[in-house]
mmCIF file of C-alpha atoms in Angstrom:
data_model
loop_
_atom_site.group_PDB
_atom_site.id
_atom_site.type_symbol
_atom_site.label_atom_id
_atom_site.label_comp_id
_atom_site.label_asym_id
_atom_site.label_seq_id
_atom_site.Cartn_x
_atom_site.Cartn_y
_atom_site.Cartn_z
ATOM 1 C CA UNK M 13 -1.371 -15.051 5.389
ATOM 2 C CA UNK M 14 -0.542 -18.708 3.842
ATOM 3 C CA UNK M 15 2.615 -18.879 2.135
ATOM 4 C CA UNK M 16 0.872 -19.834 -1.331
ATOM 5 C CA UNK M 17 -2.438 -19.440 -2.393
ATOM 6 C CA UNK M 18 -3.795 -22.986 -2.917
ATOM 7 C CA UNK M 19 -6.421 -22.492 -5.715
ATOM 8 C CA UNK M 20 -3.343 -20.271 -7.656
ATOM 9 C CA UNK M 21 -2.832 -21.472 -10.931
ATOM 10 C CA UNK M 22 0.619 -22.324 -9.631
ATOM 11 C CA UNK M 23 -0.714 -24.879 -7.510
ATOM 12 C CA UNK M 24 -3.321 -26.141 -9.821
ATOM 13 C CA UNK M 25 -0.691 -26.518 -12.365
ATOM 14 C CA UNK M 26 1.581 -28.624 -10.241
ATOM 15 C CA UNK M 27 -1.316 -30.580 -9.258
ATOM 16 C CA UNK M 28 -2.278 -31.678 -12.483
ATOM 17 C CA UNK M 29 1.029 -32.239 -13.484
ATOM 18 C CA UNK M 30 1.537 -34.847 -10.490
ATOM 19 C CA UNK M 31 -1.730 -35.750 -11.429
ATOM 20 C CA UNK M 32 -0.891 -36.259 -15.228
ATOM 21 C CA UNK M 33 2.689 -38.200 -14.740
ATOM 22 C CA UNK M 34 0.574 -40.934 -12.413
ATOM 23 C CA UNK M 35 -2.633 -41.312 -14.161
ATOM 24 C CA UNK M 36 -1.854 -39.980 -18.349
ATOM 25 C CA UNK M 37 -3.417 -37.362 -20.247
ATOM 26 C CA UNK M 38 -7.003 -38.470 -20.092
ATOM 27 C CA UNK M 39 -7.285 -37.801 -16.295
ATOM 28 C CA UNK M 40 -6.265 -34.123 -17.079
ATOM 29 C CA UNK M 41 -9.152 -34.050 -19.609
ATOM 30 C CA UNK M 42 -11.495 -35.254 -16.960
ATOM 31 C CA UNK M 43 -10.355 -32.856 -14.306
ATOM 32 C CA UNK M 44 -10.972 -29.886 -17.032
ATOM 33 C CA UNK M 45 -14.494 -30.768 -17.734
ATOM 34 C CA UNK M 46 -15.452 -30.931 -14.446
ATOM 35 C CA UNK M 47 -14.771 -26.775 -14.140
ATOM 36 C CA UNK M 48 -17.853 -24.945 -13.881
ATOM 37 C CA UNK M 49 -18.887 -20.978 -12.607
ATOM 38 C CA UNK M 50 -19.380 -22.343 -9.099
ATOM 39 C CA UNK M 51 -15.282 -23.176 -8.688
ATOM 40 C CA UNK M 52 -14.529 -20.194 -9.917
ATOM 41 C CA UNK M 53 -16.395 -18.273 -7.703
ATOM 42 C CA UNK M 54 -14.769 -20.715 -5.174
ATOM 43 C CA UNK M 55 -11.515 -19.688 -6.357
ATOM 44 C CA UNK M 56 -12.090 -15.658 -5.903
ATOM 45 C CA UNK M 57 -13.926 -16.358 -2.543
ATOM 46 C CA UNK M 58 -11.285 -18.405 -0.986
ATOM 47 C CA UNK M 59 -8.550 -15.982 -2.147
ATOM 48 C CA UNK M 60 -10.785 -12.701 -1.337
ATOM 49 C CA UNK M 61 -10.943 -13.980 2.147
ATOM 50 C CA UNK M 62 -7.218 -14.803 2.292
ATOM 51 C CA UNK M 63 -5.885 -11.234 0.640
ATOM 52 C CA UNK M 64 -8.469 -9.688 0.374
ATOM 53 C CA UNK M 65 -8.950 -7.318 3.690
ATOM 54 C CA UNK M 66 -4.776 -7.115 4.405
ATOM 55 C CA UNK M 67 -4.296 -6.286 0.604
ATOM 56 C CA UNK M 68 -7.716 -3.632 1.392
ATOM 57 C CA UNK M 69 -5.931 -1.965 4.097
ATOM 58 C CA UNK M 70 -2.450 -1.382 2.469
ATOM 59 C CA UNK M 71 -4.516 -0.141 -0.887
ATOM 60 C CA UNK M 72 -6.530 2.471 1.479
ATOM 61 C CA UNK M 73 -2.897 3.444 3.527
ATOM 62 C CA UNK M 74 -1.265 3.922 0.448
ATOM 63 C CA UNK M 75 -3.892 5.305 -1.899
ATOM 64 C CA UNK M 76 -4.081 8.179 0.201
ATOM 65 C CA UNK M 77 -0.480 8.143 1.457
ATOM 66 C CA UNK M 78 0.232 8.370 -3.032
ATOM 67 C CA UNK M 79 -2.228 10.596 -3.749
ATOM 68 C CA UNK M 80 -0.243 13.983 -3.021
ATOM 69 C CA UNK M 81 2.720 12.655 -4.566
ATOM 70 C CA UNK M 82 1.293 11.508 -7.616
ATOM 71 C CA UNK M 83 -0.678 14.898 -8.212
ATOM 72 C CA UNK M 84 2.672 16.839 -7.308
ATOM 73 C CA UNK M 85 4.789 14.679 -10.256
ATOM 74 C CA UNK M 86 1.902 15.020 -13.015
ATOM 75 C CA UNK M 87 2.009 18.889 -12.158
ATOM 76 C CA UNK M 88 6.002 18.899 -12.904
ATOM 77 C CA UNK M 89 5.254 16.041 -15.531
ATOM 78 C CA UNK M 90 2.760 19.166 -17.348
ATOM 79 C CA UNK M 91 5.171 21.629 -16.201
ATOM 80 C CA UNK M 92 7.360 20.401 -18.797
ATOM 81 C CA UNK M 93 5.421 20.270 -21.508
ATOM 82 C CA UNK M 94 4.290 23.949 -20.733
ATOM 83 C CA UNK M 95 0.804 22.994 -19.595
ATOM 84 C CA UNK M 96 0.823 23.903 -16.656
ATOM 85 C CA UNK M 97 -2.708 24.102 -16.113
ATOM 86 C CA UNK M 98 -3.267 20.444 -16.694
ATOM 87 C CA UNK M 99 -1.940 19.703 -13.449
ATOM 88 C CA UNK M 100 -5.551 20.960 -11.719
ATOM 89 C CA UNK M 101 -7.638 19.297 -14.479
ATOM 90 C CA UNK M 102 -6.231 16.267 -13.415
ATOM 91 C CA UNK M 103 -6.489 17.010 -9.821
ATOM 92 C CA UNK M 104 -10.606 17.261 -11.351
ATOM 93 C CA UNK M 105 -10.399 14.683 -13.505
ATOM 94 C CA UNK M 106 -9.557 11.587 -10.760
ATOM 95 C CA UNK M 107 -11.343 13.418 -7.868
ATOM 96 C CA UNK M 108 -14.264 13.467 -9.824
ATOM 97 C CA UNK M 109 -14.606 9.709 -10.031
ATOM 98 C CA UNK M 110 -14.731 9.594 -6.411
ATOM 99 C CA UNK M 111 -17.700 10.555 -4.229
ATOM 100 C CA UNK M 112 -18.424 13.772 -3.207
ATOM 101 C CA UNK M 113 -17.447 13.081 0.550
ATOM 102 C CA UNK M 114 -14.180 12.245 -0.528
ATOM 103 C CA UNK M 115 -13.647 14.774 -3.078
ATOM 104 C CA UNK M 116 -14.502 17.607 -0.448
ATOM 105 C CA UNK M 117 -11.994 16.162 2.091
ATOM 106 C CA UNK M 118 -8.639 16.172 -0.963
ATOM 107 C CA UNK M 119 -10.243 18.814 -3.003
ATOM 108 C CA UNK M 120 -8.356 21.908 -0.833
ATOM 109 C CA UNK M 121 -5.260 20.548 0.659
ATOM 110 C CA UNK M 122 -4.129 18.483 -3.391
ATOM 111 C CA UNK M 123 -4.847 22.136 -4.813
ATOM 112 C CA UNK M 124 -2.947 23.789 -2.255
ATOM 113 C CA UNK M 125 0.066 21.376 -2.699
ATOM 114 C CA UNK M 126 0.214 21.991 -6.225
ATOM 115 C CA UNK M 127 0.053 25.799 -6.323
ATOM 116 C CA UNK M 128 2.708 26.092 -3.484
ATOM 117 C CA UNK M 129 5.591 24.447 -4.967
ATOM 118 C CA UNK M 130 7.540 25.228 -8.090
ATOM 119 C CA UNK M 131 11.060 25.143 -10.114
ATOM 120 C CA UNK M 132 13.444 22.790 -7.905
ATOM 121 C CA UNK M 133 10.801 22.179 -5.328
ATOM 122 C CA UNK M 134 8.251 20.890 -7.425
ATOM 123 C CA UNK M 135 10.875 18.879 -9.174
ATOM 124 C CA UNK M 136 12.389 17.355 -5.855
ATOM 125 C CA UNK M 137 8.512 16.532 -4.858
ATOM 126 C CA UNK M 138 8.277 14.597 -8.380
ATOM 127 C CA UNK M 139 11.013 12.509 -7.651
ATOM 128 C CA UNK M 140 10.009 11.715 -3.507
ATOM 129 C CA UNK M 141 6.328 11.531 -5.462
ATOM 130 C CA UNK M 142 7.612 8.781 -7.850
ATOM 131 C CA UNK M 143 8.884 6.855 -5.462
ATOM 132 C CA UNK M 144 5.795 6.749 -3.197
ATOM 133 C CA UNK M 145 3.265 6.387 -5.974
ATOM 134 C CA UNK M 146 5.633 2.869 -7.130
ATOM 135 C CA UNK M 147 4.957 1.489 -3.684
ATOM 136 C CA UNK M 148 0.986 1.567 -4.708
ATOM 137 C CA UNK M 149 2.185 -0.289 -7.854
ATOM 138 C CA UNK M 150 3.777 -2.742 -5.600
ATOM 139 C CA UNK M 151 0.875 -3.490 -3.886
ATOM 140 C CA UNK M 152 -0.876 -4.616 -6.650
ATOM 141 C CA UNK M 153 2.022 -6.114 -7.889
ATOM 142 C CA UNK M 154 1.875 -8.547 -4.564
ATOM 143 C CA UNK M 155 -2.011 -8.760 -5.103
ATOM 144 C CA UNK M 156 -1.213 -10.350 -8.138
ATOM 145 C CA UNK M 157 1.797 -12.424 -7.208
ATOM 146 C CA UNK M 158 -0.147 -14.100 -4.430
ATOM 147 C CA UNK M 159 -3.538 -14.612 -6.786
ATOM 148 C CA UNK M 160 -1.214 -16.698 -9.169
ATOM 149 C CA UNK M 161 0.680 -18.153 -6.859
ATOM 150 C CA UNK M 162 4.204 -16.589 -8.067
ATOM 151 C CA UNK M 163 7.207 -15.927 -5.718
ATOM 152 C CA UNK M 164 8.905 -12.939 -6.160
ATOM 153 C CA UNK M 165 11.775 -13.618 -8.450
ATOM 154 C CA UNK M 166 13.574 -10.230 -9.778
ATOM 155 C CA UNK M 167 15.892 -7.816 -7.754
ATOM 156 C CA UNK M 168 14.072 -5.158 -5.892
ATOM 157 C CA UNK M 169 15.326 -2.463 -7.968
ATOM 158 C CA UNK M 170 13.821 -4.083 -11.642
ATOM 159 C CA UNK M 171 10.334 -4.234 -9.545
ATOM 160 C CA UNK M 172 10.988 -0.352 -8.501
ATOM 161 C CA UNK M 173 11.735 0.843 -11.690
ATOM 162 C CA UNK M 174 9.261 -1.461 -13.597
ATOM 163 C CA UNK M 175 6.320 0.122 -11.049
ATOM 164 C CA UNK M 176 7.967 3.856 -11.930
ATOM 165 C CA UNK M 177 7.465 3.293 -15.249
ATOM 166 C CA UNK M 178 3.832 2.414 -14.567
ATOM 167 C CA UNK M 179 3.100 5.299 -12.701
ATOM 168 C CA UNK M 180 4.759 7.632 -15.867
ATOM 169 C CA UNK M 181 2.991 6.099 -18.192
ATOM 170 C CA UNK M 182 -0.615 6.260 -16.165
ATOM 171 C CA UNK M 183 0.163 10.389 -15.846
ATOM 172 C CA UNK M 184 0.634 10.425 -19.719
ATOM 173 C CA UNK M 185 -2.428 8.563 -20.099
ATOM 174 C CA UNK M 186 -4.182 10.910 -17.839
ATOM 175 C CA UNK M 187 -3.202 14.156 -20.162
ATOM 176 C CA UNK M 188 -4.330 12.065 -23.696
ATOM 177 C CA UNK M 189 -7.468 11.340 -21.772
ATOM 178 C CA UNK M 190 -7.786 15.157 -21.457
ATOM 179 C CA UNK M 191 -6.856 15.648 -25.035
ATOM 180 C CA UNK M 192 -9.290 13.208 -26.195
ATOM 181 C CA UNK M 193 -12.166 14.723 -24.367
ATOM 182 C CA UNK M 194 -11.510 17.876 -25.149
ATOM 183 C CA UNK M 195 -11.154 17.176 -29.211
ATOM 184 C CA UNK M 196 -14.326 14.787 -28.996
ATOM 185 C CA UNK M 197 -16.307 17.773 -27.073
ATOM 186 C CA UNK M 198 -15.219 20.121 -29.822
ATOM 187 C CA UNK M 199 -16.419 17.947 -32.268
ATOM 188 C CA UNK M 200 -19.605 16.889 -30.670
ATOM 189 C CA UNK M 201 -20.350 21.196 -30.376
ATOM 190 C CA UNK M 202 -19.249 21.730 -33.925
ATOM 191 C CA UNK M 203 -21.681 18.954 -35.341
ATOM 192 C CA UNK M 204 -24.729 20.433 -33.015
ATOM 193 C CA UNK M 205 -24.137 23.917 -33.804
ATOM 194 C CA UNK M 206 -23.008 24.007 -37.390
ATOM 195 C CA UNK M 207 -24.708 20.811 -38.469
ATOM 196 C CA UNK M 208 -28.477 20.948 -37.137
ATOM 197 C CA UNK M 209 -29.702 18.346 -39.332
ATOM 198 C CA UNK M 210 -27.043 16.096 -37.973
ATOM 199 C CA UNK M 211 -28.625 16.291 -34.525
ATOM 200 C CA UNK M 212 -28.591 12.526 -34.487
ATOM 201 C CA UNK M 213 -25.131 12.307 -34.670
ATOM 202 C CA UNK M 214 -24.534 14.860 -32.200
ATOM 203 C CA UNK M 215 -26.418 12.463 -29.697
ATOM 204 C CA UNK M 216 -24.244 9.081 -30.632
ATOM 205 C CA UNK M 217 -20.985 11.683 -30.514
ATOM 206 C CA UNK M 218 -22.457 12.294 -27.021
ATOM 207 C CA UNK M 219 -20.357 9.184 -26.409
ATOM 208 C CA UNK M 220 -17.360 10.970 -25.353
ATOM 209 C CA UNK M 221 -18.620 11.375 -21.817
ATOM 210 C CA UNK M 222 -17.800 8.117 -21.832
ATOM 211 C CA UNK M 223 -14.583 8.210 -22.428
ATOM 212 C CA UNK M 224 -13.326 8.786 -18.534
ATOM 213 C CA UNK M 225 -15.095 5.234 -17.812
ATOM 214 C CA UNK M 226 -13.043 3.805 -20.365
ATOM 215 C CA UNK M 227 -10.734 5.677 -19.496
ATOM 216 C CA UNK M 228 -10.574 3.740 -15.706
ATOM 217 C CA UNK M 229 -11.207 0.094 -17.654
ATOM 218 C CA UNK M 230 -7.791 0.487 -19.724
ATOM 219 C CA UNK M 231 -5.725 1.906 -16.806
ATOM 220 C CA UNK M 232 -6.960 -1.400 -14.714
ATOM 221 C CA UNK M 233 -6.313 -3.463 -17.454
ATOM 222 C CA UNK M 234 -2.710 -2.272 -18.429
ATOM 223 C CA UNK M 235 -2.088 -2.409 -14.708
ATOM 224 C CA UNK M 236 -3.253 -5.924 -14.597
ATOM 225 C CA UNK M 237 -1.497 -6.756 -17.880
ATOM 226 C CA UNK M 238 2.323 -4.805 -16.728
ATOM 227 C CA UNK M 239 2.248 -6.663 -13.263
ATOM 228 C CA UNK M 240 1.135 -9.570 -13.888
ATOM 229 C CA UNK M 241 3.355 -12.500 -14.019
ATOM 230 C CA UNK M 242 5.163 -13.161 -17.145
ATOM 231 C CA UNK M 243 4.361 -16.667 -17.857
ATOM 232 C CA UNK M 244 0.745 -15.658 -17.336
ATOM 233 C CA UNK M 245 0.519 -12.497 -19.568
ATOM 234 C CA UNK M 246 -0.498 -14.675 -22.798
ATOM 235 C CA UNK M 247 -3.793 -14.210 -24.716
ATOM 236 C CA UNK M 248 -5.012 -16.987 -23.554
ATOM 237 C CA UNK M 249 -4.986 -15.530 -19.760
ATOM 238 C CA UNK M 250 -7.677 -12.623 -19.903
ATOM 239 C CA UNK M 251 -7.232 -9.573 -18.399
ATOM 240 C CA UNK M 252 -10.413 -8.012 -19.353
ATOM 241 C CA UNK M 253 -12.466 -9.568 -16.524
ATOM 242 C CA UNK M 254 -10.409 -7.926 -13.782
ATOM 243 C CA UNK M 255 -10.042 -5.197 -15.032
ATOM 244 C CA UNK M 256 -13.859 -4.973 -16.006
ATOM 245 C CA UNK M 257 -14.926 -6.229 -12.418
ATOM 246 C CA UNK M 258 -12.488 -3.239 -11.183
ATOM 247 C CA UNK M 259 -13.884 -0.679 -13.066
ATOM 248 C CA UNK M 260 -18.058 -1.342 -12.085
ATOM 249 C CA UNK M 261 -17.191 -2.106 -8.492
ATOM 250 C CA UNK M 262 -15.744 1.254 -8.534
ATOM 251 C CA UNK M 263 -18.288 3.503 -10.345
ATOM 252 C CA UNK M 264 -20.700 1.099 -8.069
ATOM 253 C CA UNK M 265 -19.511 2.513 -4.727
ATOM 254 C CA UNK M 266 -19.282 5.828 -6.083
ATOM 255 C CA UNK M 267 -22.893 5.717 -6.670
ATOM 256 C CA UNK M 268 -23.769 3.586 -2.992
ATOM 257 C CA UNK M 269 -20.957 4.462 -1.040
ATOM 258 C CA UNK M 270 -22.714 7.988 0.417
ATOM 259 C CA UNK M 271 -26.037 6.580 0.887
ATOM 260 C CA UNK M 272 -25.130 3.717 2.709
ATOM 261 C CA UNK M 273 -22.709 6.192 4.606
ATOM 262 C CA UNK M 274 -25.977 8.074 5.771
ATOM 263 C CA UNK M 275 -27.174 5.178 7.352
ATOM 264 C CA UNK M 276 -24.739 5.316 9.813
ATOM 265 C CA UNK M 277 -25.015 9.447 10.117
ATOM 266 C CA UNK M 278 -23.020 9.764 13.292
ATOM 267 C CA UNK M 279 -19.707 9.289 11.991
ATOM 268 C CA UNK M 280 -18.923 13.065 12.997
ATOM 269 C CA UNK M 281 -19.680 12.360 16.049
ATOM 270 C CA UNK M 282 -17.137 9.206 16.320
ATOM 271 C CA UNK M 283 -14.135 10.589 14.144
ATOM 272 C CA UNK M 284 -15.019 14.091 14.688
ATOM 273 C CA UNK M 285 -12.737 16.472 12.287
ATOM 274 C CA UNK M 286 -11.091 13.186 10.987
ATOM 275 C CA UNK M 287 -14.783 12.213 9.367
ATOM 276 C CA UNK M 288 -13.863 12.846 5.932
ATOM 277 C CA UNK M 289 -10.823 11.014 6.374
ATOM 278 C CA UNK M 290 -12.037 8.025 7.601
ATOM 279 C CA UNK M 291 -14.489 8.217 4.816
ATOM 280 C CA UNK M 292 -11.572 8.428 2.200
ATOM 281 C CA UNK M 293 -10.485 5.776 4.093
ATOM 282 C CA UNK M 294 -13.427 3.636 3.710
ATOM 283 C CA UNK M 295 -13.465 4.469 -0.196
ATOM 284 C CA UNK M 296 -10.233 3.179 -1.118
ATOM 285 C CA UNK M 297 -11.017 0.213 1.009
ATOM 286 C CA UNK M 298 -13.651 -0.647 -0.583
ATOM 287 C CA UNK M 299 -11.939 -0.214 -3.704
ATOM 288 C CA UNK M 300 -9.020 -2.331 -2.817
ATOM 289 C CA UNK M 301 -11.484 -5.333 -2.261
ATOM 290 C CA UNK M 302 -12.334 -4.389 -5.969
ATOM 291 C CA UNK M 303 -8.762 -4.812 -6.630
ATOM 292 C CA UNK M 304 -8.240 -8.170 -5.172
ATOM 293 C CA UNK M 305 -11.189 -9.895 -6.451
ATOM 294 C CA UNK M 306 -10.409 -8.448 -10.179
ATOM 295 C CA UNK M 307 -7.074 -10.151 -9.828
ATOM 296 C CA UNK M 308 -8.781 -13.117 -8.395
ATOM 297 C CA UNK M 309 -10.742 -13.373 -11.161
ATOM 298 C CA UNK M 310 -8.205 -12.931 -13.557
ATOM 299 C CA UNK M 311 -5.933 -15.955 -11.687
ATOM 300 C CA UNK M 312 -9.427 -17.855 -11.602
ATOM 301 C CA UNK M 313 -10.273 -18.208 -15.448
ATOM 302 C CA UNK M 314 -6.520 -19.607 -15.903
ATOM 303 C CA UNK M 315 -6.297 -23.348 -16.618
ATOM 304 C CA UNK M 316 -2.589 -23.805 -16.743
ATOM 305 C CA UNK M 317 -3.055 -27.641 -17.863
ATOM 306 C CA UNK M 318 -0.441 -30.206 -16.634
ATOM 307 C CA UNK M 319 2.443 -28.492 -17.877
ATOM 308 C CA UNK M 320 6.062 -29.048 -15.576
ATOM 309 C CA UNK M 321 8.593 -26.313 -15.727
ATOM 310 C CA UNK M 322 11.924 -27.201 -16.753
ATOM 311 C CA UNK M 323 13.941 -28.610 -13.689
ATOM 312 C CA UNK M 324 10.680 -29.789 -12.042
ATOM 313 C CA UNK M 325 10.177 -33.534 -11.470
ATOM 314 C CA UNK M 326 7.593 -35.632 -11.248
ATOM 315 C CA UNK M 327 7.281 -39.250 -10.459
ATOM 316 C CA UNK M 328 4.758 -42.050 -12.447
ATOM 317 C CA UNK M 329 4.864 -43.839 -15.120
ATOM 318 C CA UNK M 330 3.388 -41.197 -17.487
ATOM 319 C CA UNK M 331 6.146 -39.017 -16.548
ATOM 320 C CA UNK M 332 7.726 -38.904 -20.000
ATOM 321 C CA UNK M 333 4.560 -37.679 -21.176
ATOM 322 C CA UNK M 334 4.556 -34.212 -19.488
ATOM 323 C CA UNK M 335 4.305 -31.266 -21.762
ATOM 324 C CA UNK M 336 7.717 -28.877 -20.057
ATOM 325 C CA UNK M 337 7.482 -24.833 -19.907
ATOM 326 C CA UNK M 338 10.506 -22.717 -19.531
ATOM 327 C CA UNK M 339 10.464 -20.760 -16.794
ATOM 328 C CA UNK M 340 10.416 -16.590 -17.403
ATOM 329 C CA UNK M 341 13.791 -15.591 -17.503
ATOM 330 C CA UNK M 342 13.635 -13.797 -13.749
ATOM 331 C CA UNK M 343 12.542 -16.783 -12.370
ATOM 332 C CA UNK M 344 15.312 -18.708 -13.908
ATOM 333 C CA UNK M 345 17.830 -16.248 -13.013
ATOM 334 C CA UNK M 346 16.413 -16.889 -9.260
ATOM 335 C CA UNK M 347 16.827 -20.392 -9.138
ATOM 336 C CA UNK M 348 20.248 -20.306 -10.731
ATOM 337 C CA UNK M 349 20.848 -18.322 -7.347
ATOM 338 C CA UNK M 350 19.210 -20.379 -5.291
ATOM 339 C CA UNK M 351 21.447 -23.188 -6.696
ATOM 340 C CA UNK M 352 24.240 -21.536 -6.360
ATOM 341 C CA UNK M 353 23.762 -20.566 -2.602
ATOM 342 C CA UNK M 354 23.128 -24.678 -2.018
ATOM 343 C CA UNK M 355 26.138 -25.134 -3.724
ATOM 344 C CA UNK M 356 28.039 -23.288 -1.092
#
């Protein structure tokens, strides 16, 4: 993999800004107008085919390697709030969005991991399940890194328990999705049975089938929007496409994913009893493309302008002219360090 990605909006941004001290403001203007759809979709392809299939592979590894975990620490997670049976309607909830291969391959063995461990088992697995379901975090966390352009910068532990806190937070938005359903189907039963002449309304409450789709669209985009570099997390940086992109390429290959697996029917024969794995496999792959061109996309629709960050130079006679950013506060801290080590 290159060291930088060089359509980032890192490297656009120093770009301009070299551009900008030599040649003023006005050949920044020009450079802006001359953006159009096609360079974005350069931007995504050229950093898809960087990232995209090693970023793919890791995402399939680990989504299955987190899977178990992160099912074992939302059953302690509803263990402690005394719903205890929430743990297997989430186990339904997320298999559902997958295909039905997959779902008949992790269907068993997640319900069989969850029903066979309890008091200071189940909490020991929540903590070894934490853990392992923050490395998935970190892998989009380097998706994103490398889409913008952004070095690592923090200590490894603010990452870890940054991507924990992710993972906690996407298990208690997994039980208020269940609440929500549940109180919208309620409502949606009440108004059909008790309210006949508001049939109507029954059908437009019907909506709350939706709400597992929207569901998927807010977990990419808080994702995108917690790991995403901080200098790069303002309005004016849009999430929403990623996240969007995310969410249709995956109910997309739910919907195409079998059919164009029965083109190729002998896959039993080649894996043999590791078939549905490979075809889990395949999912998550698929999906982790999904992944890397959402953040692609994201990284693509940011025009940084010719800003410099503080302690950056650059040489021309417009130099005095350049509009200076202050770094986030980790990467200052990291550069401090790196001083500091030169200084030795």
């Amino acid at each position: 993999m290159k060291e930088l990605h060089p359509y980032s909006p890192e490297e656009r941004r120093k770009r301009l800004a070299r551009l900008r001290a030599r040649f003023g403001k006005a050949a920044i203007e020009r450079a802006k107008r001359e953006i159009k759809p096609l360079i974005v979709a350069k931007r995504v392809g050229i950093g898809l085919y960087d990232d995209g299939f090693i970023h793919a592979g890791n995402l399939a590894y680990l989504s299955l390697l987190a899977m178990f975990p992160f099912f074992i620490l939302a059953a302690a997670v509803a263990r402690l709030f005394g719903r205890t049976q929430d743990a297997s309607l989430a186990v339904a909830a997320i298999l559902g969005r997958l295909p039905a291969d997959v779902r008949h391959v992790l269907d068993g063995p997640i319900e069989e991991v969850i029903q066979g461990r309890s008091g200071a088992l189940l909490w020991l697995g929540a903590i070894v399940g934490l853990w392992t379901a923050a490395s998935f975090i970190e892998t989009i966390r380097d998706i994103l890194r490398r889409a913008y352009g952004v070095k690592f910068s923090a200590s490894f532990w603010q990452y870890r328990l940054a991507s924990m806190a992710v993972i906690l937070a996407s298990v208690v938005l997994l039980f208020v999705t269940f609440g929500l359903t549940v109180v919208m189907a309620s409502v949606h039963n009440f108004v059909i049975e008790k309210l006949p002449i508001s049939e109507g309304i029954g059908r437009g409450l019907g909506f709350y089938r939706l709400v597992p789709g929207l569901t998927l669209f807010a977990t990419f985009y808080v994702i995108f929007l917690a790991l995403t570099p901080s200098r790069y997390r303002t309005i004016e940086c849009r999430k929403w496409p990623g996240a969007l992109i995310v969410t249709l390429w995956w109910l997309v290959t739910v919907e195409v994913l079998p059919d164009v697996i029965g083109l190729f029917g002998g896959y039993e024969t080649t894996y043999g009893s590791l078939a549905g794995v490979m075809v889990a496999l395949i999912f998550f792959f698929v999906i982790g493309l999904g992944v890397v061109a959402g953040a692609e996309l994201n990284a693509a629709l940011v025009e940084p302008g010719g800003k410099a960050l503080r302690g950056e130079h650059y040489e021309g006679p417009y130099e005095a002219e350049l509009p200076v950013e202050e770094p986030a506060p980790e990467e200052e801290l990291a550069a401090a360090a790196r001083r500091q080590i030169g200084g030795n």
